[in-house]
Short mmCIF file of C-alpha atoms in Angstrom, two decimals:
data_model
loop_
_atom_site.label_atom_id
_atom_site.label_comp_id
_atom_site.label_asym_id
_atom_site.label_seq_id
_atom_site.Cartn_x
_atom_site.Cartn_y
_atom_site.Cartn_z
CA UNK A 1 65.81 49.67 113.97
CA UNK A 2 66.24 53.39 113.17
CA UNK A 3 62.95 55.24 112.83
CA UNK A 4 64.23 58.05 110.64
CA UNK A 5 62.76 59.57 107.49
CA UNK A 6 63.31 62.66 105.35
CA UNK A 7 60.28 64.87 104.83
CA UNK A 8 59.66 68.05 102.84
CA UNK A 9 57.15 70.78 102.08
CA UNK A 10 56.89 72.55 98.74
CA UNK A 11 55.98 76.25 98.66
CA UNK A 12 54.59 76.05 95.12
CA UNK A 13 51.86 78.25 93.68
CA UNK A 14 49.10 77.20 91.30
CA UNK A 15 49.84 77.71 87.59
CA UNK A 16 47.36 78.87 84.91
CA UNK A 17 46.16 75.38 83.97
CA UNK A 18 45.71 72.07 85.73
CA UNK A 19 48.04 70.40 83.24
CA UNK A 20 50.79 72.94 83.94
CA UNK A 21 50.34 72.58 87.70
CA UNK A 22 50.45 68.78 87.49
CA UNK A 23 53.62 68.98 85.39
CA UNK A 24 55.19 71.27 87.99
CA UNK A 25 54.12 68.87 90.75
CA UNK A 26 55.77 66.00 88.88
CA UNK A 27 58.98 68.01 88.47
CA UNK A 28 59.02 68.99 92.15
CA UNK A 29 58.44 65.39 93.20
CA UNK A 30 61.22 64.11 90.93
CA UNK A 31 63.63 66.58 92.51
CA UNK A 32 62.50 65.61 95.99
CA UNK A 33 63.08 61.94 95.17
CA UNK A 34 66.58 62.68 93.91
CA UNK A 35 67.32 64.17 97.32
CA UNK A 36 66.01 61.18 99.24
CA UNK A 37 62.71 62.73 100.38
CA UNK A 38 60.24 60.12 101.61
CA UNK A 39 57.13 62.29 102.00
CA UNK A 40 56.23 65.62 100.39
CA UNK A 41 53.41 68.04 101.26
CA UNK A 42 51.92 70.57 98.81
CA UNK A 43 49.80 73.60 99.86
CA UNK A 44 46.07 73.98 100.30
CA UNK A 45 44.19 74.22 96.98
CA UNK A 46 47.39 73.70 94.97
CA UNK A 47 45.38 71.87 92.29
CA UNK A 48 42.32 73.90 91.37
CA UNK A 49 43.61 77.11 92.93
CA UNK A 50 42.85 79.33 95.92
CA UNK A 51 40.63 82.22 94.66
CA UNK A 52 42.38 84.88 96.70
CA UNK A 53 40.75 88.37 96.67
CA UNK A 54 37.65 87.18 94.76
CA UNK A 55 34.22 87.79 96.31
CA UNK A 56 32.25 86.04 93.54
CA UNK A 57 29.85 88.98 93.37
CA UNK A 58 28.20 87.99 96.64
CA UNK A 59 26.67 90.27 99.25
CA UNK A 60 24.05 89.61 101.89
CA UNK A 61 20.82 89.15 99.97
CA UNK A 62 22.25 89.29 96.44
CA UNK A 63 24.58 87.60 93.95
CA UNK A 64 25.71 89.18 90.69
CA UNK A 65 25.81 87.71 87.20
CA UNK A 66 29.52 88.47 87.05
CA UNK A 67 30.02 86.47 90.25
CA UNK A 68 28.18 83.51 88.77
CA UNK A 69 30.46 83.67 85.73
CA UNK A 70 33.47 83.67 88.04
CA UNK A 71 32.13 80.63 89.86
CA UNK A 72 31.71 78.87 86.51
CA UNK A 73 35.35 79.57 85.68
CA UNK A 74 36.43 78.34 89.11
CA UNK A 75 34.27 75.23 88.85
CA UNK A 76 35.93 74.35 85.55
CA UNK A 77 39.41 74.79 87.07
CA UNK A 78 38.65 72.35 89.90
CA UNK A 79 39.65 68.69 89.54
CA UNK A 80 37.38 65.66 89.49
CA UNK A 81 38.72 62.73 91.50
CA UNK A 82 35.70 60.56 90.80
CA UNK A 83 34.19 60.76 94.29
CA UNK A 84 30.55 61.41 95.21
CA UNK A 85 29.14 64.57 96.85
CA UNK A 86 28.61 62.74 100.16
CA UNK A 87 32.05 61.15 99.94
CA UNK A 88 32.21 57.42 99.25
CA UNK A 89 35.07 56.72 101.66
CA UNK A 90 36.56 53.24 101.27
CA UNK A 91 34.51 52.58 98.16
CA UNK A 92 36.30 55.50 96.48
CA UNK A 93 39.71 54.46 97.80
CA UNK A 94 39.22 50.86 96.62
CA UNK A 95 37.74 51.91 93.24
CA UNK A 96 34.44 50.16 93.85
CA UNK A 97 32.26 52.96 92.46
CA UNK A 98 30.58 52.53 89.10
CA UNK A 99 32.48 53.71 86.02
CA UNK A 100 30.68 55.27 83.06
CA UNK A 101 30.38 53.14 79.96
CA UNK A 102 33.38 53.58 77.68
CA UNK A 103 35.55 55.04 80.46
CA UNK A 104 38.54 53.39 82.13
CA UNK A 105 38.15 55.28 85.39
CA UNK A 106 36.00 57.82 87.22
CA UNK A 107 36.91 61.47 87.25
CA UNK A 108 39.15 63.50 84.94
CA UNK A 109 42.36 61.50 85.33
CA UNK A 110 43.96 63.64 88.05
CA UNK A 111 43.92 60.79 90.56
CA UNK A 112 45.67 58.51 88.07
CA UNK A 113 48.36 61.13 87.34
CA UNK A 114 49.08 61.64 91.06
CA UNK A 115 49.30 57.90 91.65
CA UNK A 116 51.65 57.52 88.70
CA UNK A 117 53.94 60.33 89.91
CA UNK A 118 54.12 58.79 93.40
CA UNK A 119 54.77 55.29 92.01
CA UNK A 120 57.51 56.40 89.62
CA UNK A 121 59.35 58.56 92.17
CA UNK A 122 58.77 56.52 95.33
CA UNK A 123 57.65 59.66 97.20
CA UNK A 124 54.52 59.64 99.38
CA UNK A 125 52.47 62.68 98.33
CA UNK A 126 49.97 64.78 100.25
CA UNK A 127 48.37 67.33 97.92
CA UNK A 128 45.92 70.16 98.54
CA UNK A 129 43.11 70.06 95.99
CA UNK A 130 39.91 71.87 95.07
CA UNK A 131 37.66 68.94 94.18
CA UNK A 132 34.36 69.01 92.34
CA UNK A 133 31.70 66.39 93.00
CA UNK A 134 28.20 66.77 91.65
CA UNK A 135 27.55 70.51 91.55
CA UNK A 136 29.68 71.48 94.56
CA UNK A 137 33.32 72.22 95.28
CA UNK A 138 35.27 70.89 98.25
CA UNK A 139 38.65 71.89 99.63
CA UNK A 140 40.46 68.60 100.04
CA UNK A 141 43.77 66.92 100.72
CA UNK A 142 44.62 63.55 99.19
CA UNK A 143 47.10 60.98 100.53
CA UNK A 144 48.95 59.14 97.74
CA UNK A 145 51.14 56.13 98.52
CA UNK A 146 53.80 55.04 96.00
CA UNK A 147 52.82 51.37 96.44
CA UNK A 148 49.05 51.42 96.96
CA UNK A 149 47.90 54.63 95.33
CA UNK A 150 45.35 56.84 97.10
CA UNK A 151 44.96 55.77 100.73
CA UNK A 152 42.38 58.38 101.65
CA UNK A 153 41.14 61.91 101.18
CA UNK A 154 40.21 64.73 103.54
CA UNK A 155 37.50 67.28 102.82
CA UNK A 156 37.60 70.49 104.81
CA UNK A 157 34.72 70.39 107.30
CA UNK A 158 34.53 74.15 107.89
CA UNK A 159 35.55 76.57 105.14
CA UNK A 160 36.61 79.94 106.53
CA UNK A 161 34.78 83.22 105.96
CA UNK A 162 34.14 83.87 102.26
CA UNK A 163 35.36 80.38 101.35
CA UNK A 164 31.88 79.23 102.38
CA UNK A 165 30.44 80.96 99.31
CA UNK A 166 32.18 78.50 96.98
CA UNK A 167 33.26 75.50 99.10
CA UNK A 168 30.83 73.00 100.58
CA UNK A 169 31.37 71.47 104.01
CA UNK A 170 33.08 68.09 104.00
CA UNK A 171 32.08 65.13 106.13
CA UNK A 172 33.82 64.83 109.54
CA UNK A 173 34.30 61.14 108.76
CA UNK A 174 37.17 62.20 106.48
CA UNK A 175 39.16 63.19 109.58
CA UNK A 176 40.16 59.53 109.75
CA UNK A 177 43.92 59.11 109.95
CA UNK A 178 45.69 56.84 107.47
CA UNK A 179 48.62 54.54 108.13
CA UNK A 180 51.57 53.55 106.02
CA UNK A 181 55.04 52.14 106.50
CA UNK A 182 58.04 53.80 104.84
CA UNK A 183 61.48 52.23 105.22
CA UNK A 184 60.26 50.31 108.23
CA UNK A 185 58.86 53.43 109.93
CA UNK A 186 55.14 53.20 110.73
CA UNK A 187 53.38 56.49 110.14
CA UNK A 188 49.95 57.50 111.32
CA UNK A 189 49.19 60.71 109.48
CA UNK A 190 46.27 63.07 109.15
CA UNK A 191 45.65 66.56 107.84
CA UNK A 192 43.93 69.62 109.28
CA UNK A 193 43.40 72.15 106.49
CA UNK A 194 44.11 75.82 107.16
CA UNK A 195 41.81 77.27 109.83
CA UNK A 196 40.59 73.83 110.87
CA UNK A 197 43.75 74.08 112.97
CA UNK A 198 42.01 76.79 115.02
CA UNK A 199 39.29 74.27 115.96
CA UNK A 200 40.53 72.71 119.25
CA UNK A 201 38.10 69.78 119.08
CA UNK A 202 39.12 68.98 115.51
CA UNK A 203 42.79 68.98 116.50
CA UNK A 204 41.92 66.72 119.42
CA UNK A 205 40.13 64.32 117.05
CA UNK A 206 43.45 63.89 115.24
CA UNK A 207 45.46 63.62 118.46
CA UNK A 208 43.08 60.87 119.66
CA UNK A 209 44.11 58.75 116.67
CA UNK A 210 47.73 58.87 117.87
CA UNK A 211 49.11 60.64 114.79
CA UNK A 212 52.87 60.99 114.59
CA UNK A 213 52.79 63.09 111.42
CA UNK A 214 50.40 66.06 111.48
CA UNK A 215 49.89 67.82 108.14
CA UNK A 216 48.62 71.38 107.77
CA UNK A 217 48.27 72.62 104.19
CA UNK A 218 47.18 76.23 104.47
CA UNK A 219 46.47 79.60 102.85
CA UNK A 220 47.24 81.58 106.03
CA UNK A 221 50.38 83.74 105.94
CA UNK A 222 49.75 85.65 109.14
CA UNK A 223 52.40 85.87 111.85
CA UNK A 224 50.06 83.92 114.12
CA UNK A 225 50.37 80.78 111.99
CA UNK A 226 53.82 79.64 113.16
CA UNK A 227 52.89 79.76 116.88
CA UNK A 228 49.79 77.70 116.04
CA UNK A 229 51.90 75.07 114.29
CA UNK A 230 54.30 74.94 117.23
CA UNK A 231 51.34 74.49 119.56
CA UNK A 232 49.91 71.65 117.45
CA UNK A 233 53.29 69.92 117.43
CA UNK A 234 53.77 70.31 121.18
CA UNK A 235 50.23 69.15 121.98
CA UNK A 236 50.28 66.17 119.64
CA UNK A 237 53.93 65.20 120.16
CA UNK A 238 53.99 64.73 116.39
CA UNK A 239 56.05 66.22 113.59
CA UNK A 240 54.10 69.00 111.89
CA UNK A 241 54.44 69.92 108.22
CA UNK A 242 52.75 73.06 106.91
CA UNK A 243 52.83 74.23 103.27
CA UNK A 244 51.49 77.50 101.89
CA UNK A 245 51.61 79.22 98.53
CA UNK A 246 53.50 82.47 98.02
CA UNK A 247 51.31 84.46 95.65
CA UNK A 248 51.61 87.74 93.76
CA UNK A 249 48.73 89.41 91.97
CA UNK A 250 50.10 88.23 88.61
CA UNK A 251 49.62 84.63 89.72
CA UNK A 252 45.84 85.03 90.05
CA UNK A 253 43.74 83.72 87.15
CA UNK A 254 42.57 86.29 84.61
CA UNK A 255 38.93 85.91 85.66
CA UNK A 256 39.95 87.39 89.03
CA UNK A 257 42.54 89.93 87.89
CA UNK A 258 40.31 91.38 85.17
CA UNK A 259 37.19 91.51 87.28
CA UNK A 260 35.48 94.54 88.76
CA UNK A 261 34.37 92.40 91.69
CA UNK A 262 37.88 91.87 93.05
CA UNK A 263 37.83 93.30 96.56
CA UNK A 264 40.16 93.75 99.49
CA UNK A 265 41.40 90.79 101.46
CA UNK A 266 40.73 87.06 101.37
CA UNK A 267 39.11 84.60 103.71
CA UNK A 268 42.27 83.30 105.30
CA UNK A 269 45.87 84.23 104.86
CA UNK A 270 45.90 87.53 102.96
CA UNK A 271 47.09 90.34 105.17
CA UNK A 272 47.53 92.77 102.28
CA UNK A 273 44.73 94.88 100.81
CA UNK A 274 44.50 94.60 97.02
CA UNK A 275 43.17 97.44 94.88
CA UNK A 276 39.72 97.29 93.33
CA UNK A 277 39.57 97.07 89.56
CA UNK A 278 36.85 98.23 87.17
CA UNK A 279 37.25 95.80 84.26
CA UNK A 280 34.70 93.06 83.73
CA UNK A 281 35.20 89.39 83.05
CA UNK A 282 35.74 88.83 79.32
CA UNK A 283 36.90 85.25 79.22
CA UNK A 284 34.28 82.72 78.15
CA UNK A 285 33.95 79.54 80.20
CA UNK A 286 35.62 76.55 78.65
CA UNK A 287 34.15 73.10 78.69
CA UNK A 288 35.84 70.87 81.29
CA UNK A 289 38.24 68.37 79.75
CA UNK A 290 39.91 65.24 81.01
CA UNK A 291 43.44 65.86 82.30
CA UNK A 292 46.13 64.85 79.83
CA UNK A 293 49.82 65.21 80.63
CA UNK A 294 51.45 63.57 77.59
CA UNK A 295 54.17 61.25 78.91
CA UNK A 296 52.62 61.08 82.37
CA UNK A 297 49.49 59.51 80.91
CA UNK A 298 51.54 56.88 79.12
CA UNK A 299 53.66 55.77 82.03
CA UNK A 300 56.83 57.45 80.76
CA UNK A 301 57.65 59.61 83.76
CA UNK A 302 61.38 60.35 83.63
CA UNK A 303 63.34 58.12 85.96
CA UNK A 304 64.85 59.78 89.01
CA UNK A 305 68.66 59.47 89.35
CA UNK A 306 70.14 58.25 92.58
CA UNK A 307 71.44 61.04 94.86
CA UNK A 308 75.17 61.22 95.30
CA UNK A 309 76.73 60.84 98.77
CA UNK A 310 77.31 64.60 98.81
CA UNK A 311 73.66 65.25 97.96
CA UNK A 312 72.49 62.93 100.72
CA UNK A 313 74.63 64.43 103.45
CA UNK A 314 75.01 68.09 102.65
CA UNK A 315 72.51 69.62 100.29
CA UNK A 316 69.42 69.68 98.19
CA UNK A 317 68.47 70.95 94.79
CA UNK A 318 65.11 72.67 94.59
CA UNK A 319 62.60 71.70 91.93
CA UNK A 320 63.98 73.56 88.93
CA UNK A 321 61.69 76.41 87.94
CA UNK A 322 62.74 75.68 84.35
CA UNK A 323 60.34 72.75 84.55
CA UNK A 324 57.34 74.73 85.74
CA UNK A 325 54.61 74.90 83.14
CA UNK A 326 56.32 72.45 80.80
CA UNK A 327 54.91 69.18 79.56
CA UNK A 328 56.06 65.85 80.87
CA UNK A 329 57.78 65.10 77.56
CA UNK A 330 59.72 68.36 77.91
CA UNK A 331 60.80 67.34 81.39
CA UNK A 332 62.22 64.08 80.14
CA UNK A 333 64.72 65.89 77.93
CA UNK A 334 66.33 67.87 80.74
CA UNK A 335 69.10 66.85 83.05
CA UNK A 336 69.94 68.03 86.57
CA UNK A 337 73.40 69.45 87.24
CA UNK A 338 75.09 69.42 90.67
CA UNK A 339 74.48 72.60 92.60
CA UNK A 340 77.37 74.28 94.41
CA UNK A 341 76.82 76.13 97.68
CA UNK A 342 77.19 79.58 96.19
CA UNK A 343 74.98 82.15 94.55
CA UNK A 344 75.09 81.56 90.80
CA UNK A 345 72.50 83.21 88.58
CA UNK A 346 73.30 80.85 85.74
CA UNK A 347 72.03 77.85 87.67
CA UNK A 348 68.44 76.87 88.36
CA UNK A 349 68.63 77.20 92.15
CA UNK A 350 70.62 78.71 95.02
CA UNK A 351 71.50 76.54 98.02
CA UNK A 352 71.28 77.90 101.55
CA UNK A 353 72.52 75.88 104.56
CA UNK A 354 70.13 75.79 107.50
CA UNK A 355 70.64 74.62 111.11
CA UNK A 356 70.74 70.94 112.05
CA UNK A 357 71.93 69.72 108.63
CA UNK A 358 68.76 70.92 106.87
CA UNK A 359 68.85 72.89 103.65
CA UNK A 360 66.75 75.23 101.54
CA UNK A 361 67.03 75.58 97.78
CA UNK A 362 65.80 78.74 96.11
CA UNK A 363 65.23 79.31 92.39
CA UNK A 364 67.35 81.92 90.61
CA UNK A 365 65.73 85.02 89.16
CA UNK A 366 66.54 84.00 85.60
CA UNK A 367 64.95 80.60 86.07
CA UNK A 368 61.85 82.15 87.62
CA UNK A 369 61.47 84.48 84.63
CA UNK A 370 61.78 81.57 82.21
CA UNK A 371 59.27 79.57 84.25
CA UNK A 372 56.74 82.38 84.04
CA UNK A 373 57.21 82.58 80.27
CA UNK A 374 56.76 78.82 79.83
CA UNK A 375 53.68 78.72 82.08
CA UNK A 376 51.81 81.12 79.84
CA UNK A 377 52.35 84.34 81.79
CA UNK A 378 52.16 87.44 79.64
CA UNK A 379 55.33 89.56 79.23
CA UNK A 380 55.59 92.19 81.91
CA UNK A 381 55.21 95.83 80.94
CA UNK A 382 55.79 98.98 83.03
CA UNK A 383 52.02 99.31 83.38
CA UNK A 384 51.89 95.94 85.11
CA UNK A 385 53.81 96.98 88.23
CA UNK A 386 50.74 96.23 90.36
CA UNK A 387 50.93 92.62 89.23
CA UNK A 388 53.95 92.15 91.51
CA UNK A 389 51.92 93.05 94.59
CA UNK A 390 52.47 90.33 97.18
CA UNK A 391 49.14 88.89 98.31
CA UNK A 392 50.39 85.95 100.38
CA UNK A 393 53.96 85.63 101.71
CA UNK A 394 54.01 81.87 102.25
CA UNK A 395 55.40 80.89 105.63
CA UNK A 396 55.79 77.12 105.11
CA UNK A 397 57.48 75.34 108.00
CA UNK A 398 58.44 72.02 109.62
CA UNK A 399 58.14 71.58 113.41
CA UNK A 400 59.45 68.91 115.79
CA UNK A 401 57.30 67.05 118.39
CA UNK A 402 58.62 69.39 121.09
CA UNK A 403 57.67 72.52 119.18
CA UNK A 404 61.13 73.27 117.80
CA UNK A 405 61.18 74.95 114.40
CA UNK A 406 63.23 72.63 112.19
CA UNK A 407 62.67 74.55 108.97
CA UNK A 408 61.15 77.89 108.07
CA UNK A 409 59.04 79.86 108.15
CA UNK A 410 59.80 80.46 104.46
CA UNK A 411 58.75 83.95 103.44
CA UNK A 412 58.48 85.58 100.00
CA UNK A 413 59.73 82.59 97.99
CA UNK A 414 57.19 81.91 95.28
CA UNK A 415 58.58 79.53 92.68
CA UNK A 416 59.39 76.10 93.99
CA UNK A 417 61.12 76.75 97.31
CA UNK A 418 61.29 73.40 99.09
CA UNK A 419 62.06 72.91 102.79
CA UNK A 420 63.61 69.56 103.64
CA UNK A 421 64.10 68.11 107.11
CA UNK A 422 66.54 65.21 106.90
CA UNK A 423 66.60 62.08 109.02
CA UNK A 424 64.00 63.17 111.54
CA UNK A 425 63.60 60.59 114.30
CA UNK A 426 60.00 59.45 114.74
CA UNK A 427 60.89 57.92 118.10
CA UNK A 428 60.97 61.53 119.31
CA UNK A 429 57.17 61.29 119.28
CA UNK A 430 57.26 58.55 121.93
CA UNK A 431 59.99 60.34 123.89
CA UNK A 432 57.70 63.36 124.14
CA UNK A 433 54.91 61.28 125.67
CA UNK A 434 56.91 60.97 128.91
CA UNK A 435 55.26 64.11 130.23
CA UNK A 436 52.40 64.83 127.81
CA UNK A 437 49.92 62.59 126.01
CA UNK A 438 46.86 64.78 125.55
CA UNK A 439 44.68 61.92 124.29
CA UNK A 440 45.95 59.39 126.84
CA UNK A 441 47.60 59.86 130.21
CA UNK A 442 47.01 63.63 130.17
CA UNK A 443 43.41 63.47 128.94
CA UNK A 444 41.29 62.64 132.03
CA UNK A 445 39.08 60.67 129.66
CA UNK A 446 37.06 59.54 132.66
CA UNK A 447 35.76 63.09 132.94
CA UNK A 448 35.94 64.48 129.40
CA UNK A 449 34.74 62.82 126.21
CA UNK A 450 34.74 63.77 122.53
CA UNK A 451 32.50 62.16 119.94
CA UNK A 452 32.67 62.89 116.21
CA UNK A 453 29.86 61.86 113.87
CA UNK A 454 30.94 59.04 111.58
CA UNK A 455 34.48 58.84 112.96
CA UNK A 456 36.16 56.20 115.13
CA UNK A 457 38.62 58.09 117.35
CA UNK A 458 40.56 54.99 118.37
CA UNK A 459 44.07 54.84 116.88
CA UNK A 460 44.08 52.83 113.63
CA UNK A 461 45.76 49.40 113.72
#
């Protein structure tokens, strides 16, 4: 039986509100489904946001009041998946935790929206999230199956650099791989988030579980990232998917852009030095509210049309930027037109053929401008030229089990660029084990041993 699937990564950036970002995620996933994508990866901190350039008023021995206000704003933008600070593991997955009186579920409804999007589109989702539990924030990645809902959730065990100011350390038990079967293909998948990929023992913990799909949501846009992804693929003999955001200064939340504490650089991924600003934070913190996405919350996600034979064999349509920042009810009123392989500014995307029958769809400039207007971005004035400063170039990619670059790296595409690798053969993972199985025949496990607290390293059944 053929062991082939179509996988994709979305180079999407966080929008001003959680509702807008969830609506954009739904639109992207609908478009992926129309193109026959089986599994889709979103970047690190896509929901909740990556606070690039912000130092939260922290220095050795002191924290400022302005920084505390920024943390309050960031805490309110994070999502609540209904988990505990320690991480409830299977009890969270199986919904066995107590629910507050008068509530239908734990958390703010984000989990339920993600599960509904996956179920309605048939696409397996892996989404980078900033999760709040108790009084702390965690950088996480959640695995969402179309049939069973959330199968598991990773929490980053070692935030990088200044990330440690605002992100707590996750439990290493969350490194547990999850399994699923899609179209008869058994997948064992796990995620290493951003610079966790520079931790050799952490990578080996995933290799030991015999993963054949290695996921790397990231915020790192350095030139060193692609060689690292190729190394992880070659070592693991697994397909590697990596998704990053492409971010300009204008995409940062106002509590960062208007702050005097914005400083050069970020903890991982920014290789550009932003300018310091003197303004102070003026926005007042808003009370956290439960996520509501109109039609999404009522089970009315627009149905995804079947791809045509031409779509299946020769092209993709990117998630239309016209959808970004709109409500789910707005999305239901739009239709998708066929995209020709030519540059056409009147259409929502431009199609670019790539090697090996893979394709990349890019949004048109006019669609990007409309998307920014609909997402709440303020009209651009000549004085705002600095807002276009590129802080993170992206660099999303898809790598084969032998280290071959199948797609990407995708640079400087910020609004919904989606890389799709069609009909990848998961039996290539076993073919690669002929000469290298780093957790088996090539491990010398009689001489070397790795133990991880709270984690069974044996491959899951």
